[in-house]
Amino acid sequence: MKIAFTTSGNELTAPLDPRFGRASKFLIYDLENETFEMVDNQQNLNAAQGAGIQSAGTVTNSGAEALVSGHCGPKAFRVLMAAGVKVFYSEAGTVGEALDAYKQGKLTESNAADVEGHWE
Amino acid sequence: MIITVASGKGGTGKTTVSVNLAHMLGSKVQLLDCDVEEPNAHLFLQSEPKEQTVVTIPVPQINEGLCECCGECAKFCEYHAIVSFGTTPLIFPEMCHGCGGCSIVCPKKAIGEIDKRIGTVETSEVENILLVQGRLDIGMAMAPPLIRAVKNRLQQGLPAILDAPPGTSCPVIATLQDTDFAILVTEPTPFGLNDLKLAVAMMQEIDIPFGVVVNRFGVGDNRVHEFCKEQQIPVLLEIPDDRRIAEAYSRGELIVDALPEYRELFQGLIEKTMHQFNTQTA
């Protein structure tokens, strides 16, 4: 199973971006192989509108079945739910810490967006 | 003739120029407040709306019985108003521009349209001014369709002044489309100059003749004037930085009524605008 993390860097020590729609990258971690790949989200970072919707599409297309981010807005959440991607919120400082928290079962699956649209 | 009053920057005095210009024309004139997110021309005209019409845009509605989840509609929509992952498409009406393309590309004819209210258009009449103003509903993001609804009220054969929204984005372009001449209002400050440059680049792109009005002349520096000179942009009017103008504005009074000594300035603006229009379009 793959998990997507929002980040601005390229490795597990990079900060976890608290924003979802306008995060610059997604780190897609493969739990079985313990490897990861980066998916660029630069285009959405600068999108005039619909960043959350499009980012949710990007995460879904990466094959991730779960997302770990600081927050998620209502439109993105609707798309992720429709695509069957589970959403977890984390206040961890880095992607690695968020991953550890996930593995230890410390993150709880969310059933709602936690911020308004256009939050930042 | 249709004149649009625009500016790269908010708070520079577009509405001041629009309402005073309309009032000074003397003859019957249409004033269209296209700043639909924040219409304020009516504050200076103390008018009671005579007529109000609701404006809607068509947004898609999926007939789930017919939809085969092919995703063509979502692929087509540039505005992410429809999303599909091999599932029944999700619709985000607030992102929809009402173009209707999704219903055309749907191979199963599973997309119909329903009307979604975006705002209202109000008309009123005060002395020589026929005021039309759009008012976007709270929370709506689609200004251009409402601006077009305001402009649909334009009557042929009557001069029109369009008060544009600030900035240089879609709502401003929607206002400027099919206008004959633009007046760019700016102020002689670094911020004014920065945004004037953006507005001038926009004007050159859409190729509409224009001139500049410098508001609050006396503050700031000379760079706006130097820029205009260098680019050969005519300065049509300088409105002095006079506290009494700000006071009149804050009371909702027209400058030309509250401070009659400025009537001549606005009369000059009319003449210079006509002159520039005739020269630049000759």
Coordinates of C-alpha atoms in Angstrom, one line a residue:
Chain A
M1 CA 0.0 0.0 0.0
K2 CA 1.2 3.5 -0.8
I3 CA 0.8 6.6 1.3
A4 CA 1.1 10.2 0.1
F5 CA 2.7 12.9 2.3
T6 CA 2.7 16.6 1.6
T7 CA 6.2 18.1 1.6
S8 CA 8.5 20.7 0.2
G9 CA 11.6 18.5 0.1
N10 CA 12.8 15.3 -1.5
E11 CA 13.6 13.0 1.4
L12 CA 12.1 11.6 4.6
T13 CA 13.8 14.2 6.7
A14 CA 12.0 17.0 4.7
P15 CA 9.3 19.0 6.5
L16 CA 5.7 17.8 6.3
D17 CA 3.8 20.6 4.6
P18 CA 0.7 21.5 6.7
R19 CA -1.1 22.5 3.5
F20 CA -2.6 19.9 1.1
G21 CA -3.8 21.7 -2.1
R22 CA -0.8 24.0 -2.3
A23 CA 1.9 21.7 -1.1
S24 CA 4.8 21.8 -3.6
K25 CA 5.3 18.0 -3.7
F26 CA 4.0 14.7 -2.6
L27 CA 6.2 12.0 -1.2
I28 CA 4.6 8.7 -2.1
Y29 CA 5.8 6.0 0.3
D30 CA 5.4 2.3 -0.5
L31 CA 4.9 0.4 2.8
E32 CA 5.7 -3.0 1.3
N33 CA 9.0 -2.2 -0.4
E34 CA 9.9 0.7 2.0
T35 CA 10.8 2.9 -0.9
F36 CA 9.4 6.2 -2.0
E37 CA 9.0 8.4 -5.1
M38 CA 8.3 12.1 -5.5
V39 CA 5.4 13.6 -7.3
D40 CA 5.6 17.2 -8.3
N41 CA 2.6 19.5 -7.5
Q42 CA 4.2 22.8 -8.5
Q43 CA 1.5 23.5 -11.1
N44 CA -1.2 23.4 -8.4
L45 CA 0.9 25.5 -6.1
N46 CA 0.3 28.4 -8.4
A47 CA -3.2 27.5 -9.7
A48 CA -5.6 30.3 -9.5
Q49 CA -8.3 28.1 -8.2
G50 CA -9.1 24.4 -7.8
A51 CA -5.8 23.6 -6.3
G52 CA -7.3 21.2 -3.8
I53 CA -9.4 19.4 -6.3
Q54 CA -6.5 19.0 -8.7
S55 CA -4.1 17.9 -5.9
A56 CA -6.5 15.3 -4.8
G57 CA -6.5 14.0 -8.4
T58 CA -2.7 13.9 -8.4
V59 CA -2.6 11.9 -5.2
T60 CA -5.3 9.5 -6.5
N61 CA -3.4 9.0 -9.8
S62 CA -0.2 8.2 -7.9
G63 CA -1.8 5.1 -6.6
A64 CA -1.8 6.2 -3.0
E65 CA -4.5 4.8 -0.8
A66 CA -3.9 7.2 2.1
L67 CA -2.9 10.8 2.5
V68 CA -1.1 12.3 5.5
S69 CA -1.1 16.1 5.6
G70 CA -1.5 18.9 8.2
H71 CA -4.9 19.9 6.9
C72 CA -7.4 19.3 4.1
G73 CA -10.2 21.5 2.7
P74 CA -13.7 20.5 1.8
K75 CA -13.4 20.2 -2.0
A76 CA -10.2 18.2 -1.8
F77 CA -11.8 16.0 0.9
R78 CA -14.8 15.2 -1.3
V79 CA -12.6 14.2 -4.1
L80 CA -10.3 12.0 -1.9
M81 CA -13.4 10.3 -0.4
A82 CA -14.8 9.6 -3.8
A83 CA -11.5 8.1 -4.9
G84 CA -11.3 6.0 -1.8
V85 CA -8.2 7.7 -0.4
K86 CA -8.1 7.7 3.4
V87 CA -7.1 11.0 5.0
F88 CA -5.0 11.4 8.1
Y89 CA -4.0 14.6 9.8
S90 CA -0.6 15.0 11.4
E91 CA 1.2 17.8 13.2
A92 CA 4.6 16.0 12.7
G93 CA 7.6 18.2 11.7
T94 CA 8.9 15.9 9.0
V95 CA 7.6 13.3 6.6
G96 CA 9.6 10.6 8.4
E97 CA 8.0 11.4 11.8
A98 CA 4.6 11.4 10.2
L99 CA 5.4 8.0 8.6
D100 CA 6.5 6.6 12.0
A101 CA 3.3 7.9 13.6
Y102 CA 1.3 6.2 10.9
K103 CA 3.1 2.9 11.2
Q104 CA 2.6 3.0 15.0
G105 CA -1.1 3.5 14.5
K106 CA -1.0 6.9 16.2
L107 CA -2.8 8.7 13.4
T108 CA -6.6 8.4 13.2
E109 CA -8.5 8.4 10.0
S110 CA -10.5 11.5 9.5
N111 CA -14.0 11.6 8.2
A112 CA -14.2 15.4 7.5
A113 CA -12.3 18.3 6.1
D114 CA -10.7 20.2 8.9
V115 CA -10.3 23.7 7.3
E116 CA -12.4 25.9 5.1
G117 CA -11.7 26.2 1.4
H118 CA -8.9 28.8 0.6
W119 CA -7.4 28.1 4.0
E120 CA -3.7 28.9 4.2
Chain B
M1 CA -19.2 55.5 -27.3
I2 CA -18.3 53.2 -24.5
I3 CA -15.6 54.4 -22.0
T4 CA -14.2 52.0 -19.4
V5 CA -12.6 53.4 -16.2
A6 CA -10.0 50.9 -15.0
S7 CA -6.9 50.8 -12.9
G8 CA -4.3 48.2 -11.9
K9 CA -4.9 49.0 -8.3
G10 CA -7.8 49.2 -6.0
G11 CA -8.6 52.4 -4.1
T12 CA -7.1 54.8 -6.7
G13 CA -10.4 56.6 -7.6
K14 CA -12.1 54.7 -10.5
T15 CA -15.5 55.3 -9.0
T16 CA -14.7 59.0 -8.3
V17 CA -13.7 59.5 -11.9
S18 CA -16.7 57.4 -13.2
V19 CA -19.4 59.1 -11.3
N20 CA -18.1 62.7 -11.7
L21 CA -17.5 62.1 -15.4
A22 CA -21.0 60.8 -15.9
H23 CA -22.5 63.7 -13.9
M24 CA -20.5 66.3 -15.9
L25 CA -21.6 64.9 -19.3
G26 CA -24.9 66.7 -18.8
S27 CA -26.6 64.7 -21.5
K28 CA -28.2 61.3 -20.8
V29 CA -25.5 58.7 -20.0
Q30 CA -25.4 55.1 -18.9
L31 CA -23.2 54.3 -15.9
L32 CA -22.4 50.6 -15.6
D33 CA -20.9 49.5 -12.3
C34 CA -19.0 46.4 -13.3
D35 CA -17.1 46.1 -10.0
V36 CA -19.7 43.4 -9.1
E37 CA -17.8 42.2 -6.0
E38 CA -18.1 45.6 -4.4
P39 CA -20.3 48.0 -6.4
N40 CA -20.2 51.5 -4.9
A41 CA -21.2 53.9 -7.7
H42 CA -24.7 54.0 -6.1
L43 CA -23.3 55.6 -2.9
F44 CA -22.7 58.8 -4.9
L45 CA -26.0 58.8 -6.7
Q46 CA -28.4 58.1 -3.9
S47 CA -30.6 56.1 -6.1
E48 CA -33.3 53.6 -5.2
P49 CA -33.1 50.5 -7.4
K50 CA -36.0 50.6 -9.8
E51 CA -35.6 47.1 -11.1
Q52 CA -33.7 44.0 -9.9
T53 CA -33.1 40.9 -12.0
V54 CA -31.6 37.6 -10.8
V55 CA -28.6 36.4 -12.9
T56 CA -27.9 32.7 -13.2
I57 CA -25.3 30.5 -14.9
P58 CA -26.0 26.9 -16.2
V59 CA -24.2 24.3 -14.2
P60 CA -24.0 20.6 -15.0
Q61 CA -26.2 17.9 -13.4
I62 CA -25.4 14.3 -14.0
N63 CA -28.1 11.8 -14.8
E64 CA -26.6 8.8 -13.0
G65 CA -28.8 6.4 -14.8
L66 CA -27.2 7.3 -18.1
C67 CA -23.6 8.0 -16.9
E68 CA -21.1 5.3 -17.7
C69 CA -18.3 7.0 -15.7
C70 CA -16.0 7.4 -18.8
G71 CA -14.6 10.6 -17.4
E72 CA -14.7 12.6 -20.6
C73 CA -16.5 15.5 -18.9
A74 CA -13.8 15.7 -16.2
K75 CA -11.0 15.6 -18.8
F76 CA -12.7 18.4 -20.7
C77 CA -13.2 20.8 -17.8
E78 CA -10.3 23.2 -17.4
Y79 CA -11.7 24.6 -14.2
H80 CA -11.8 21.4 -12.2
A81 CA -15.6 21.8 -11.8
I82 CA -16.0 18.1 -12.6
V83 CA -13.8 15.3 -11.2
S84 CA -14.1 11.6 -12.0
F85 CA -12.0 8.5 -11.2
G86 CA -14.0 5.9 -13.0
T87 CA -16.8 6.8 -10.6
T88 CA -19.9 9.0 -11.1
P89 CA -18.5 12.5 -11.7
L90 CA -18.3 14.8 -8.7
I91 CA -19.5 18.3 -9.5
F92 CA -18.3 21.5 -7.9
P93 CA -20.8 24.1 -9.0
E94 CA -18.8 26.9 -7.4
M95 CA -15.9 26.2 -9.8
C96 CA -18.1 26.1 -12.9
H97 CA -17.9 28.8 -15.5
G98 CA -21.1 27.7 -17.2
C99 CA -19.6 27.0 -20.6
G100 CA -21.7 23.9 -21.2
G101 CA -18.8 22.0 -22.7
C102 CA -19.2 19.0 -20.5
S103 CA -22.7 18.3 -21.7
I104 CA -21.4 18.5 -25.3
V105 CA -18.5 16.0 -24.9
C106 CA -20.6 13.5 -22.9
P107 CA -21.0 10.5 -25.2
K108 CA -24.1 9.3 -23.3
K109 CA -25.9 12.7 -23.1
A110 CA -26.0 12.1 -19.4
I111 CA -25.3 15.8 -18.5
G112 CA -28.1 18.3 -18.2
E113 CA -27.9 21.8 -16.9
I114 CA -29.6 23.5 -14.0
D115 CA -29.5 27.2 -13.3
K116 CA -27.4 28.4 -10.4
R117 CA -27.9 31.9 -9.1
I118 CA -24.7 34.1 -9.0
G119 CA -26.1 37.5 -8.3
T120 CA -28.4 40.3 -9.4
V121 CA -28.4 43.3 -11.8
E122 CA -30.1 46.5 -10.6
T123 CA -31.1 49.4 -12.6
S124 CA -32.0 52.9 -11.5
E125 CA -32.1 56.4 -12.8
V126 CA -30.8 59.6 -11.2
E127 CA -31.0 62.9 -13.1
N128 CA -29.1 62.3 -16.4
I129 CA -27.6 59.0 -15.3
L130 CA -29.0 55.6 -16.0
L131 CA -27.2 53.4 -13.4
V132 CA -26.8 49.7 -14.0
Q133 CA -25.0 47.7 -11.3
G134 CA -24.2 44.1 -10.9
R135 CA -24.1 42.6 -7.4
L136 CA -22.3 39.2 -7.0
D137 CA -23.8 37.0 -4.3
I138 CA -21.7 36.5 -1.2
G139 CA -19.4 33.4 -1.7
M140 CA -19.7 33.4 -5.5
A141 CA -16.4 33.6 -7.5
M142 CA -17.6 33.9 -11.0
A143 CA -17.7 37.7 -11.8
P144 CA -17.4 37.6 -15.6
P145 CA -20.8 36.1 -16.4
L146 CA -22.4 38.7 -14.1
I147 CA -20.4 41.5 -15.7
R148 CA -21.6 40.3 -19.1
A149 CA -25.2 40.4 -17.8
V150 CA -24.6 44.0 -16.7
K151 CA -23.2 44.8 -20.1
N152 CA -26.2 43.2 -21.8
R153 CA -28.2 46.1 -20.5
L154 CA -26.2 48.5 -22.6
Q155 CA -28.5 50.6 -24.8
Q156 CA -27.3 51.4 -28.3
G157 CA -26.9 55.1 -29.1
L158 CA -26.4 56.3 -25.5
P159 CA -22.9 57.1 -24.3
A160 CA -21.8 54.7 -21.6
I161 CA -19.2 54.8 -18.8
L162 CA -18.1 51.4 -17.3
D163 CA -16.6 51.3 -13.8
A164 CA -14.2 48.3 -13.9
P165 CA -13.1 46.2 -11.0
P166 CA -9.5 46.8 -9.8
G167 CA -6.6 44.7 -11.2
T168 CA -5.9 43.1 -14.5
S169 CA -7.6 39.7 -14.3
C170 CA -10.7 38.1 -16.0
P171 CA -13.3 40.5 -14.6
V172 CA -11.4 43.5 -15.9
I173 CA -11.0 41.9 -19.3
A174 CA -14.7 41.1 -19.4
T175 CA -15.4 44.7 -18.6
L176 CA -13.0 46.1 -21.2
Q177 CA -14.3 43.8 -24.0
D178 CA -16.0 45.9 -26.8
T179 CA -15.3 49.2 -25.2
D180 CA -14.0 52.1 -27.3
F181 CA -11.6 53.8 -24.9
A182 CA -10.2 53.2 -21.5
I183 CA -9.2 55.6 -18.8
L184 CA -6.6 54.2 -16.4
V185 CA -6.7 55.8 -13.0
T186 CA -3.5 55.7 -11.0
E187 CA -1.7 57.6 -8.2
P188 CA 1.9 59.0 -8.3
T189 CA 3.4 56.4 -5.9
P190 CA 5.6 53.4 -6.4
F191 CA 2.5 51.2 -5.9
G192 CA 0.5 53.2 -8.4
L193 CA 3.3 53.0 -10.9
N194 CA 3.8 49.3 -10.5
D195 CA 0.1 48.6 -11.1
L196 CA -0.1 51.1 -13.9
K197 CA 2.6 49.2 -15.7
L198 CA 0.6 46.0 -15.4
A199 CA -2.5 47.8 -16.6
V200 CA -0.7 49.4 -19.6
A201 CA 0.7 45.9 -20.6
M202 CA -2.9 44.6 -20.5
M203 CA -4.2 47.5 -22.6
Q204 CA -1.5 46.9 -25.2
E205 CA -2.4 43.2 -25.3
I206 CA -6.1 43.8 -25.9
D207 CA -5.4 46.9 -28.1
I208 CA -7.9 49.4 -26.8
P209 CA -6.9 53.1 -27.0
F210 CA -6.4 54.6 -23.5
G211 CA -5.2 57.6 -21.4
V212 CA -4.2 58.1 -17.8
V213 CA -5.8 60.0 -14.9
V214 CA -3.4 60.7 -12.0
N215 CA -5.3 61.0 -8.8
R216 CA -3.9 62.5 -5.6
F217 CA -1.5 64.5 -7.7
G218 CA 1.1 66.1 -5.3
V219 CA 1.8 63.0 -3.2
G220 CA 4.5 60.6 -4.1
D221 CA 7.0 61.4 -6.8
N222 CA 7.4 62.0 -10.5
R223 CA 7.9 58.5 -11.8
V224 CA 4.3 58.0 -13.0
H225 CA 4.6 61.1 -15.2
E226 CA 8.0 60.1 -16.4
F227 CA 6.7 56.6 -17.3
C228 CA 3.7 58.1 -19.2
K229 CA 6.0 60.5 -21.1
E230 CA 8.4 57.7 -22.0
Q231 CA 5.6 55.4 -23.2
Q232 CA 3.8 58.3 -24.9
I233 CA 0.7 57.8 -22.9
P234 CA -1.5 60.9 -22.6
V235 CA -2.2 62.2 -19.1
L236 CA -5.9 63.2 -19.4
L237 CA -6.3 64.7 -15.9
E238 CA -4.5 65.4 -12.7
I239 CA -6.8 65.4 -9.6
P240 CA -5.0 67.3 -6.8
D241 CA -4.3 65.7 -3.5
D242 CA -6.9 67.8 -1.7
R243 CA -8.2 66.8 1.7
R244 CA -11.6 68.3 0.8
I245 CA -12.0 65.8 -2.0
A246 CA -11.5 62.9 0.4
E247 CA -14.0 64.5 2.8
A248 CA -16.6 64.9 0.0
Y249 CA -16.0 61.3 -1.0
S250 CA -16.5 60.0 2.5
R251 CA -19.8 61.8 2.7
G252 CA -20.8 60.2 -0.6
E253 CA -20.8 63.6 -2.5
L254 CA -19.6 64.2 -6.0
I255 CA -16.5 66.4 -6.3
V256 CA -18.1 68.5 -9.0
D257 CA -21.1 69.3 -6.7
A258 CA -19.2 69.7 -3.4
L259 CA -16.3 71.6 -4.9
P260 CA -17.5 73.5 -8.0
E261 CA -13.9 74.8 -8.7
Y262 CA -13.1 71.3 -10.0
R263 CA -15.9 71.2 -12.6
E264 CA -13.5 72.7 -15.1
L265 CA -11.0 69.8 -14.5
F266 CA -13.6 67.2 -15.3
Q267 CA -14.9 69.1 -18.2
G268 CA -11.3 69.1 -19.5
L269 CA -11.2 65.3 -18.9
I270 CA -14.3 64.9 -21.2
E271 CA -12.7 67.0 -23.9
K272 CA -9.3 65.4 -23.7
T273 CA -10.8 61.9 -23.7
M274 CA -12.8 62.7 -26.9
H275 CA -9.7 64.2 -28.4
Q276 CA -7.6 61.2 -27.6
F277 CA -10.3 58.8 -28.8
N278 CA -10.5 60.7 -32.1
T279 CA -6.7 60.9 -32.5
Q280 CA -5.9 57.3 -31.5
T281 CA -8.6 55.7 -33.6
A282 CA -8.1 58.0 -36.6

